[in-house]
GROMACS .gro file of C-alpha atoms in nm:
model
  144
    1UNK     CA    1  -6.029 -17.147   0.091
    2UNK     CA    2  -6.319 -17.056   0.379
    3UNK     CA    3  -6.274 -17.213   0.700
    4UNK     CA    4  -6.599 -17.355   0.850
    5UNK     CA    5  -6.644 -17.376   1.273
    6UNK     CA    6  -6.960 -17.506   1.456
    7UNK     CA    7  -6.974 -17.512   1.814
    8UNK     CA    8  -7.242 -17.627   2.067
    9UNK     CA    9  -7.328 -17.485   2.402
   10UNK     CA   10  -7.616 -17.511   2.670
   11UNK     CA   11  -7.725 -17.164   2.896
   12UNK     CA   12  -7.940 -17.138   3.148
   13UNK     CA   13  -8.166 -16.925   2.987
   14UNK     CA   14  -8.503 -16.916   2.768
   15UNK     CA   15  -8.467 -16.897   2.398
   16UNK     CA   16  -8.603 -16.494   2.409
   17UNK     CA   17  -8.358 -16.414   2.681
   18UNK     CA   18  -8.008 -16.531   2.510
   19UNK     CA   19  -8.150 -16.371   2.132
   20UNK     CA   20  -8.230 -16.039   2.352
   21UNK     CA   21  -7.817 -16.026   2.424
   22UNK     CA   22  -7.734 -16.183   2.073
   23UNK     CA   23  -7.982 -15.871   1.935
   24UNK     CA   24  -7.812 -15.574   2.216
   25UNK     CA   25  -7.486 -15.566   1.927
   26UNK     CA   26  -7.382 -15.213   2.088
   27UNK     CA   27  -7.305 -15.400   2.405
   28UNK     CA   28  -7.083 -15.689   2.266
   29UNK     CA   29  -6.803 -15.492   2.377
   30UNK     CA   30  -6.931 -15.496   2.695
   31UNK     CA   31  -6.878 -15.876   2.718
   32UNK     CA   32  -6.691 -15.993   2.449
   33UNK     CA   33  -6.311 -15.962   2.482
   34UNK     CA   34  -6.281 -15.991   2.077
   35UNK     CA   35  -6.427 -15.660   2.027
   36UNK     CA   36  -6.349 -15.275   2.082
   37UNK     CA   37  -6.670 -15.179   1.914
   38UNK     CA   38  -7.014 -15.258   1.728
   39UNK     CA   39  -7.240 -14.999   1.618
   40UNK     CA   40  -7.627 -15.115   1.489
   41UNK     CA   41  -7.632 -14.882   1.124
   42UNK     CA   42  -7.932 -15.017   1.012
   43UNK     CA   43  -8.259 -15.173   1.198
   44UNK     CA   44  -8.544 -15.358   1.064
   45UNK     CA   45  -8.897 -15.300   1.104
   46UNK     CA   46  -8.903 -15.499   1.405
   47UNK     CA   47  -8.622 -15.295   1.595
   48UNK     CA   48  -8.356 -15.556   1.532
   49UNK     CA   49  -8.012 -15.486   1.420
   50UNK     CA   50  -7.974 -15.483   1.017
   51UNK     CA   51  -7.696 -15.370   0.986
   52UNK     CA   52  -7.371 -15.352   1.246
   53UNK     CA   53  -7.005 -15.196   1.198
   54UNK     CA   54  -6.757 -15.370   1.446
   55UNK     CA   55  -6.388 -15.341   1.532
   56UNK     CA   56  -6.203 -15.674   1.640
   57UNK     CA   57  -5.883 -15.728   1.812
   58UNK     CA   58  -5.748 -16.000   1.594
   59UNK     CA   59  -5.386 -16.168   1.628
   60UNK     CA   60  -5.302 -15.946   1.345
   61UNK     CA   61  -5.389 -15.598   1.453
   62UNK     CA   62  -5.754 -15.437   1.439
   63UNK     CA   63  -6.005 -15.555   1.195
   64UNK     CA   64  -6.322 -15.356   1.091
   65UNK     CA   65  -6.624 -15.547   0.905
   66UNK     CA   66  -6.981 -15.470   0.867
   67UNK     CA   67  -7.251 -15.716   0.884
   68UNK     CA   68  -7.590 -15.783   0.700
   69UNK     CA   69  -7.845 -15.963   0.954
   70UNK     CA   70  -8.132 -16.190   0.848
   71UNK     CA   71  -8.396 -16.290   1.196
   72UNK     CA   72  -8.547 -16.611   1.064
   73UNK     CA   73  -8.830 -16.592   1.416
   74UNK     CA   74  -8.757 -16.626   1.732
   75UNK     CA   75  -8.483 -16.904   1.728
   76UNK     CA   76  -8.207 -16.789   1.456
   77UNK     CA   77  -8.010 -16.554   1.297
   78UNK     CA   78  -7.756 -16.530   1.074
   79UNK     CA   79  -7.525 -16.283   0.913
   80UNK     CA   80  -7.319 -16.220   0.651
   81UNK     CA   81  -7.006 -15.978   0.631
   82UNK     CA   82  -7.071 -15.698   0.350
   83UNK     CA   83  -6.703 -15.532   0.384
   84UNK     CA   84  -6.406 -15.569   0.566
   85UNK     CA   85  -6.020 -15.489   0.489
   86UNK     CA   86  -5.873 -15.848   0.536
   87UNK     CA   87  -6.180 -16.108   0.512
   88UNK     CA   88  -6.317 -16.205   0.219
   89UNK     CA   89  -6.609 -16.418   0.400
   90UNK     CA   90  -6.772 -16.414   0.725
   91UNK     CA   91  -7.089 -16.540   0.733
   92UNK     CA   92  -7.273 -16.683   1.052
   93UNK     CA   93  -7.517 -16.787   1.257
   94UNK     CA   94  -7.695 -16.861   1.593
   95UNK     CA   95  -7.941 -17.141   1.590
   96UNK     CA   96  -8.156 -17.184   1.959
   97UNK     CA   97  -8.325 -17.443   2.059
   98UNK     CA   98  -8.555 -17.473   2.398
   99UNK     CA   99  -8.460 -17.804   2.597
  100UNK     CA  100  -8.760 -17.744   2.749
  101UNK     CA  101  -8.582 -17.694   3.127
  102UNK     CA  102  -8.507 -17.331   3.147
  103UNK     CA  103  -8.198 -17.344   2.935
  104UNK     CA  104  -8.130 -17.288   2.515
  105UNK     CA  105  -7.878 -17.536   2.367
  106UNK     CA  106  -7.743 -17.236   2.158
  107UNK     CA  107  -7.545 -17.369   1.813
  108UNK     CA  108  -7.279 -17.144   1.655
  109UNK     CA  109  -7.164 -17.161   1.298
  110UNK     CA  110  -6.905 -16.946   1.081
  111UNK     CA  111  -6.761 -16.946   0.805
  112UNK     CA  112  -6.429 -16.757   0.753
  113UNK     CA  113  -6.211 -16.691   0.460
  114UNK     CA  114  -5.922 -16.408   0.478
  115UNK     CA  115  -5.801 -16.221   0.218
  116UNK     CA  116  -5.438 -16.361   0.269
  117UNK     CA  117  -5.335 -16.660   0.357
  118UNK     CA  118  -5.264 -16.703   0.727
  119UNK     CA  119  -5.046 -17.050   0.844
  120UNK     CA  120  -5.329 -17.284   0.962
  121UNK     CA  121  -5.199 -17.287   1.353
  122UNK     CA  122  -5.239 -16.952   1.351
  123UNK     CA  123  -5.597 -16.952   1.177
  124UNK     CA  124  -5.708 -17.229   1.413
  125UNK     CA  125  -5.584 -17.026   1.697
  126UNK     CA  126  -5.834 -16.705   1.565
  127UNK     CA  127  -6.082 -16.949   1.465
  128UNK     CA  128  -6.051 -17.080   1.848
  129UNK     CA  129  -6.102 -16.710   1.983
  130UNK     CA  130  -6.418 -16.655   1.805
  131UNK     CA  131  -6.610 -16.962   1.908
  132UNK     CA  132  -6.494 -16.870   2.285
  133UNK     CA  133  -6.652 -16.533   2.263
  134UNK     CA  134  -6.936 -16.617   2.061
  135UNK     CA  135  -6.998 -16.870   2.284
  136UNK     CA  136  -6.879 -16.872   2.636
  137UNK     CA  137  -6.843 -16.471   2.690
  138UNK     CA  138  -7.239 -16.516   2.519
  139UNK     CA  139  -7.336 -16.743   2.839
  140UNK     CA  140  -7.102 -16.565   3.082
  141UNK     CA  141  -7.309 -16.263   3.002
  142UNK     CA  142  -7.700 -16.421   2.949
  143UNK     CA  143  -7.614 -16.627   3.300
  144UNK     CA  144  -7.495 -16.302   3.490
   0.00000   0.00000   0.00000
């Protein structure tokens, strides 16, 4: 059965300047202590990522997945994972929206189903990790 997470968080940022670090995947590493790599495989048109290979440091070892993006404008995208060893489904998404101050209120969702069943402190605790980097390592790094 998928787990879903949603999480809500405000930067101090513009909308264009948190999606230009969302869109810079070959830096997540960088800034997100989840990850030992991301590679962009595939761009569209536009320059933006397509297509990304990553490598996560999960409480069971290393996973590799590769995601599919969709840019729905200037305030979204989501993704959804096209292979990985040990997930069945992660699919995602950033949603922005402009408070009209200087900062983004910046909405994450996922939805995450493993291949094999994991106990469900253990799958909170992952579940936990993820939001924290997709979130506050996300503003640690637009804020910087």
């Amino acid at each position: 059965m998928a787990d879903h997470v949603s999480s809500t968080i405000v930067i101090k940022a513009q909308p264009a300047a948190v999606l230009a670090v969302v869109a810079d995947i070959s830096r997540y590493p960088d800034w997100s202590d989840a990850l030992t790599s991301a590679e962009v495989i595939e761009t569209t048109p536009a320059g933006l990522p397509a297509k990304a290979r990553f490598q996560a440091k999960t409480t069971f070892g290393k996973e590799d997945y590769t995601l599919v993006y969709d840019w729905a404008g200037p305030t979204s995208v989501t993704w959804t994972m096209l292979e990985s060893d040990r997930v069945r489904t992660l699919d995602g998404s950033y949603t922005l929206t402009d408070l009209g101050d200087g900062s983004t209120e910046v909405t994450y969702d996922l939805t995450v189903e493993l291949k094999v069943p994991i106990p469900g402190l253990l799958r909170r605790k992952a579940e936990d990790k993820l939001v924290e980097s997709a979130l506050y390592d996300l503003k640690a790094q637009v804020e910087r």
